[in-house]
Amino acid sequence: DADVTQTPRNRITKTGKRIMLECSQTKGHDRMYWYRQDPGLGLRLIYYSFDVKDINKGEISDGYSVSRQAQAKFSLSLESAIPNQTALYFCATSDSRGSEGYTFGSGTRLTVV
Amino acid sequence: LAKTTQPISMDSYEGQEVNITCSHNNIATNDYITWYQQFPSQGPRFIIQGYKTKVKNEVASLFIPADRKSSTLSLPRVSLSDTAVYYCLEGNNRLAFGKGNQVVVIP
């Protein structure tokens, strides 16, 4: 099993729909992150969490919300999806010291039509 | 969030050594520099991490000069499978990827 698992792997949804992307990890890491990746723009940080009761906005949090349900779970929601949220979304984890680097999931490809 | 800057793209022939430099002029005293590799439609994966001087593992070498304002990732004798985007990252408490460096290995 992968250390960081994202579900679903692919999703097509309609404009205006609510959608949740889920992330779970078996690394035992405290810190979790959500990124989106668009062609030519690299990875941009949406939200991050340093522990269960901690939520922080990243560069591009507008239109997104997150929930850290447990140490191992961090979900990303789009309350009302719009086409420019079509992207590849990655979840990542790290420990508090950063000594192991960051572990990324395989990504969720989201298309909003 | 701390940002790094890298060249956008570079081509290299198989078997050559590839060196990618990253600038991090405002790196904090306690920050490490970490490099990642990303293949299309996959998440980035950790390659190497260092604080200063030289670090080497089975995949790459990392050289960080004394002023730590830059770092150079060295990939020895690249193969086609090394075609990927490479990111450098400063800091272990913050996470801010730039656009990375697209390395294309040519037969």
PDB file of N, CA and C in Angstrom, chain A residues 12-66:
ATOM      1  N   ILE A  12     -14.496  13.691 -12.927  1.00  0.00           N
ATOM      2  CA  ILE A  12     -15.093  14.724 -13.762  1.00  0.00           C
ATOM      3  C   ILE A  12     -16.355  15.191 -13.067  1.00  0.00           C
ATOM      4  N   THR A  13     -16.489  16.467 -12.892  1.00  0.00           N
ATOM      5  CA  THR A  13     -17.662  16.995 -12.217  1.00  0.00           C
ATOM      6  C   THR A  13     -18.183  18.219 -12.954  1.00  0.00           C
ATOM      7  N   LYS A  14     -19.412  18.599 -12.633  1.00  0.00           N
ATOM      8  CA  LYS A  14     -20.016  19.740 -13.310  1.00  0.00           C
ATOM      9  C   LYS A  14     -19.818  21.019 -12.512  1.00  0.00           C
ATOM     10  N   THR A  15     -19.834  22.111 -13.197  1.00  0.00           N
ATOM     11  CA  THR A  15     -19.748  23.418 -12.552  1.00  0.00           C
ATOM     12  C   THR A  15     -20.850  23.569 -11.516  1.00  0.00           C
ATOM     13  N   GLY A  16     -20.447  24.074 -10.338  1.00  0.00           N
ATOM     14  CA  GLY A  16     -21.406  24.288  -9.270  1.00  0.00           C
ATOM     15  C   GLY A  16     -21.540  23.139  -8.293  1.00  0.00           C
ATOM     16  N   LYS A  17     -21.014  21.984  -8.629  1.00  0.00           N
ATOM     17  CA  LYS A  17     -21.123  20.823  -7.739  1.00  0.00           C
ATOM     18  C   LYS A  17     -20.091  20.914  -6.625  1.00  0.00           C
ATOM     19  N   ARG A  18     -20.439  20.298  -5.504  1.00  0.00           N
ATOM     20  CA  ARG A  18     -19.496  20.171  -4.397  1.00  0.00           C
ATOM     21  C   ARG A  18     -18.733  18.875  -4.582  1.00  0.00           C
ATOM     22  N   ILE A  19     -17.435  18.958  -4.345  1.00  0.00           N
ATOM     23  CA  ILE A  19     -16.632  17.754  -4.479  1.00  0.00           C
ATOM     24  C   ILE A  19     -15.588  17.707  -3.377  1.00  0.00           C
ATOM     25  N   MET A  20     -15.305  16.517  -2.912  1.00  0.00           N
ATOM     26  CA  MET A  20     -14.290  16.328  -1.877  1.00  0.00           C
ATOM     27  C   MET A  20     -13.215  15.386  -2.382  1.00  0.00           C
ATOM     28  N   LEU A  21     -11.982  15.788  -2.185  1.00  0.00           N
ATOM     29  CA  LEU A  21     -10.831  14.945  -2.480  1.00  0.00           C
ATOM     30  C   LEU A  21     -10.243  14.491  -1.150  1.00  0.00           C
ATOM     31  N   GLU A  22      -9.934  13.203  -1.080  1.00  0.00           N
ATOM     32  CA  GLU A  22      -9.491  12.671   0.198  1.00  0.00           C
ATOM     33  C   GLU A  22      -8.039  12.213   0.153  1.00  0.00           C
ATOM     34  N   CYS A  23      -7.417  12.314   1.295  1.00  0.00           N
ATOM     35  CA  CYS A  23      -6.021  11.933   1.414  1.00  0.00           C
ATOM     36  C   CYS A  23      -5.829  11.221   2.744  1.00  0.00           C
ATOM     37  N   SER A  24      -5.170  10.085   2.708  1.00  0.00           N
ATOM     38  CA  SER A  24      -4.825   9.393   3.944  1.00  0.00           C
ATOM     39  C   SER A  24      -3.378   8.944   3.868  1.00  0.00           C
ATOM     40  N   GLN A  25      -2.736   8.854   5.041  1.00  0.00           N
ATOM     41  CA  GLN A  25      -1.317   8.500   5.057  1.00  0.00           C
ATOM     42  C   GLN A  25      -1.016   7.504   6.168  1.00  0.00           C
ATOM     43  N   THR A  26      -0.013   6.682   5.902  1.00  0.00           N
ATOM     44  CA  THR A  26       0.441   5.690   6.880  1.00  0.00           C
ATOM     45  C   THR A  26       1.855   6.002   7.354  1.00  0.00           C
ATOM     46  N   LYS A  27       2.344   7.207   7.057  1.00  0.00           N
ATOM     47  CA  LYS A  27       3.707   7.589   7.441  1.00  0.00           C
ATOM     48  C   LYS A  27       3.810   7.970   8.919  1.00  0.00           C
ATOM     49  N   GLY A  28       2.668   8.281   9.532  1.00  0.00           N
ATOM     50  CA  GLY A  28       2.716   8.757  10.901  1.00  0.00           C
ATOM     51  C   GLY A  28       3.185  10.201  10.997  1.00  0.00           C
ATOM     52  N   HIS A  29       3.154  10.899   9.890  1.00  0.00           N
ATOM     53  CA  HIS A  29       3.593  12.300   9.874  1.00  0.00           C
ATOM     54  C   HIS A  29       2.533  13.220  10.469  1.00  0.00           C
ATOM     55  N   ASP A  30       3.036  14.295  11.112  1.00  0.00           N
ATOM     56  CA  ASP A  30       2.116  15.279  11.686  1.00  0.00           C
ATOM     57  C   ASP A  30       1.560  16.228  10.630  1.00  0.00           C
ATOM     58  N   ARG A  31       2.365  16.509   9.615  1.00  0.00           N
ATOM     59  CA  ARG A  31       2.041  17.610   8.714  1.00  0.00           C
ATOM     60  C   ARG A  31       1.504  17.092   7.390  1.00  0.00           C
ATOM     61  N   MET A  32       0.458  17.763   6.914  1.00  0.00           N
ATOM     62  CA  MET A  32      -0.152  17.392   5.641  1.00  0.00           C
ATOM     63  C   MET A  32      -0.446  18.633   4.829  1.00  0.00           C
ATOM     64  N   TYR A  33      -0.456  18.458   3.498  1.00  0.00           N
ATOM     65  CA  TYR A  33      -0.525  19.595   2.575  1.00  0.00           C
ATOM     66  C   TYR A  33      -1.386  19.242   1.367  1.00  0.00           C
ATOM     67  N   TRP A  34      -2.019  20.244   0.802  1.00  0.00           N
ATOM     68  CA  TRP A  34      -2.688  20.090  -0.484  1.00  0.00           C
ATOM     69  C   TRP A  34      -2.113  21.083  -1.483  1.00  0.00           C
ATOM     70  N   TYR A  35      -1.794  20.553  -2.688  1.00  0.00           N
ATOM     71  CA  TYR A  35      -1.278  21.353  -3.779  1.00  0.00           C
ATOM     72  C   TYR A  35      -2.149  21.165  -5.007  1.00  0.00           C
ATOM     73  N   ARG A  36      -2.100  22.150  -5.881  1.00  0.00           N
ATOM     74  CA  ARG A  36      -2.607  21.921  -7.219  1.00  0.00           C
ATOM     75  C   ARG A  36      -1.492  22.208  -8.224  1.00  0.00           C
ATOM     76  N   GLN A  37      -1.570  21.504  -9.333  1.00  0.00           N
ATOM     77  CA  GLN A  37      -0.575  21.688 -10.372  1.00  0.00           C
ATOM     78  C   GLN A  37      -1.280  21.931 -11.695  1.00  0.00           C
ATOM     79  N   ASP A  38      -0.924  23.023 -12.333  1.00  0.00           N
ATOM     80  CA  ASP A  38      -1.407  23.372 -13.660  1.00  0.00           C
ATOM     81  C   ASP A  38      -0.216  23.388 -14.602  1.00  0.00           C
ATOM     82  N   PRO A  39      -0.419  23.071 -15.851  1.00  0.00           N
ATOM     83  CA  PRO A  39       0.687  23.048 -16.811  1.00  0.00           C
ATOM     84  C   PRO A  39       1.457  24.361 -16.805  1.00  0.00           C
ATOM     85  N   GLY A  40       2.777  24.265 -16.658  1.00  0.00           N
ATOM     86  CA  GLY A  40       3.630  25.447 -16.712  1.00  0.00           C
ATOM     87  C   GLY A  40       3.647  26.293 -15.462  1.00  0.00           C
ATOM     88  N   LEU A  41       2.882  25.900 -14.439  1.00  0.00           N
ATOM     89  CA  LEU A  41       2.821  26.723 -13.223  1.00  0.00           C
ATOM     90  C   LEU A  41       3.412  26.035 -12.006  1.00  0.00           C
ATOM     91  N   GLY A  42       3.942  24.886 -12.160  1.00  0.00           N
ATOM     92  CA  GLY A  42       4.524  24.208 -11.017  1.00  0.00           C
ATOM     93  C   GLY A  42       3.462  23.823 -10.000  1.00  0.00           C
ATOM     94  N   LEU A  43       3.886  23.628  -8.784  1.00  0.00           N
ATOM     95  CA  LEU A  43       2.987  23.246  -7.691  1.00  0.00           C
ATOM     96  C   LEU A  43       2.672  24.462  -6.840  1.00  0.00           C
ATOM     97  N   ARG A  44       1.412  24.663  -6.565  1.00  0.00           N
ATOM     98  CA  ARG A  44       1.002  25.785  -5.728  1.00  0.00           C
ATOM     99  C   ARG A  44       0.258  25.265  -4.510  1.00  0.00           C
ATOM    100  N   LEU A  45       0.626  25.823  -3.362  1.00  0.00           N
ATOM    101  CA  LEU A  45       0.099  25.344  -2.096  1.00  0.00           C
ATOM    102  C   LEU A  45      -1.290  25.915  -1.845  1.00  0.00           C
ATOM    103  N   ILE A  46      -2.237  25.045  -1.524  1.00  0.00           N
ATOM    104  CA  ILE A  46      -3.613  25.467  -1.279  1.00  0.00           C
ATOM    105  C   ILE A  46      -3.852  25.643   0.219  1.00  0.00           C
ATOM    106  N   TYR A  47      -3.627  24.573   0.981  1.00  0.00           N
ATOM    107  CA  TYR A  47      -3.767  24.587   2.428  1.00  0.00           C
ATOM    108  C   TYR A  47      -2.741  23.634   3.020  1.00  0.00           C
ATOM    109  N   TYR A  48      -2.426  23.873   4.293  1.00  0.00           N
ATOM    110  CA  TYR A  48      -1.583  22.932   4.994  1.00  0.00           C
ATOM    111  C   TYR A  48      -1.981  22.857   6.463  1.00  0.00           C
ATOM    112  N   SER A  49      -1.572  21.759   7.081  1.00  0.00           N
ATOM    113  CA  SER A  49      -1.960  21.498   8.466  1.00  0.00           C
ATOM    114  C   SER A  49      -0.788  20.890   9.189  1.00  0.00           C
ATOM    115  N   PHE A  50      -0.407  21.435  10.333  1.00  0.00           N
ATOM    116  CA  PHE A  50       0.724  20.922  11.098  1.00  0.00           C
ATOM    117  C   PHE A  50       0.305  19.928  12.176  1.00  0.00           C
ATOM    118  N   ASP A  51      -0.946  19.904  12.537  1.00  0.00           N
ATOM    119  CA  ASP A  51      -1.475  18.823  13.343  1.00  0.00           C
ATOM    120  C   ASP A  51      -2.989  18.877  13.258  1.00  0.00           C
ATOM    121  N   VAL A  52      -3.661  18.023  14.001  1.00  0.00           N
ATOM    122  CA  VAL A  52      -5.097  17.828  13.832  1.00  0.00           C
ATOM    123  C   VAL A  52      -5.889  19.119  14.024  1.00  0.00           C
ATOM    124  N   LYS A  53      -5.474  19.995  14.897  1.00  0.00           N
ATOM    125  CA  LYS A  53      -6.254  21.201  15.174  1.00  0.00           C
ATOM    126  C   LYS A  53      -5.699  22.438  14.476  1.00  0.00           C
ATOM    127  N   ASP A  54      -4.833  22.209  13.533  1.00  0.00           N
ATOM    128  CA  ASP A  54      -4.159  23.326  12.876  1.00  0.00           C
ATOM    129  C   ASP A  54      -4.469  23.341  11.377  1.00  0.00           C
ATOM    130  N   ILE A  55      -4.983  24.465  10.877  1.00  0.00           N
ATOM    131  CA  ILE A  55      -5.264  24.635   9.456  1.00  0.00           C
ATOM    132  C   ILE A  55      -4.704  25.984   9.025  1.00  0.00           C
ATOM    133  N   ASN A  56      -3.985  25.995   7.905  1.00  0.00           N
ATOM    134  CA  ASN A  56      -3.387  27.239   7.423  1.00  0.00           C
ATOM    135  C   ASN A  56      -3.634  27.400   5.935  1.00  0.00           C
ATOM    136  N   LYS A  57      -3.889  28.634   5.526  1.00  0.00           N
ATOM    137  CA  LYS A  57      -4.053  28.907   4.105  1.00  0.00           C
ATOM    138  C   LYS A  57      -2.704  28.953   3.418  1.00  0.00           C
ATOM    139  N   GLY A  58      -2.707  28.487   2.183  1.00  0.00           N
ATOM    140  CA  GLY A  58      -1.518  28.589   1.359  1.00  0.00           C
ATOM    141  C   GLY A  58      -1.643  29.734   0.385  1.00  0.00           C
ATOM    142  N   GLU A  59      -1.014  29.580  -0.768  1.00  0.00           N
ATOM    143  CA  GLU A  59      -1.021  30.651  -1.770  1.00  0.00           C
ATOM    144  C   GLU A  59      -2.372  30.882  -2.413  1.00  0.00           C
ATOM    145  N   ILE A  60      -3.128  29.813  -2.612  1.00  0.00           N
ATOM    146  CA  ILE A  60      -4.323  29.897  -3.454  1.00  0.00           C
ATOM    147  C   ILE A  60      -5.503  29.209  -2.782  1.00  0.00           C
ATOM    148  N   SER A  61      -5.893  29.643  -1.617  1.00  0.00           N
ATOM    149  CA  SER A  61      -6.938  28.970  -0.854  1.00  0.00           C
ATOM    150  C   SER A  61      -8.357  29.353  -1.269  1.00  0.00           C
ATOM    151  N   ASP A  62      -8.523  30.442  -1.973  1.00  0.00           N
ATOM    152  CA  ASP A  62      -9.878  30.876  -2.341  1.00  0.00           C
ATOM    153  C   ASP A  62     -10.585  29.797  -3.165  1.00  0.00           C
ATOM    154  N   GLY A  63     -11.822  29.492  -2.758  1.00  0.00           N
ATOM    155  CA  GLY A  63     -12.602  28.489  -3.470  1.00  0.00           C
ATOM    156  C   GLY A  63     -12.410  27.078  -2.940  1.00  0.00           C
ATOM    157  N   TYR A  64     -11.551  26.939  -1.939  1.00  0.00           N
ATOM    158  CA  TYR A  64     -11.262  25.635  -1.344  1.00  0.00           C
ATOM    159  C   TYR A  64     -11.458  25.679   0.167  1.00  0.00           C
ATOM    160  N   SER A  65     -11.716  24.523   0.738  1.00  0.00           N
ATOM    161  CA  SER A  65     -11.696  24.376   2.185  1.00  0.00           C
ATOM    162  C   SER A  65     -11.105  23.007   2.499  1.00  0.00           C
ATOM    163  N   VAL A  66     -10.655  22.844   3.728  1.00  0.00           N
ATOM    164  CA  VAL A  66     -10.049  21.570   4.117  1.00  0.00           C
ATOM    165  C   VAL A  66     -10.572  21.140   5.471  1.00  0.00           C
TER     166      VAL A  66
END
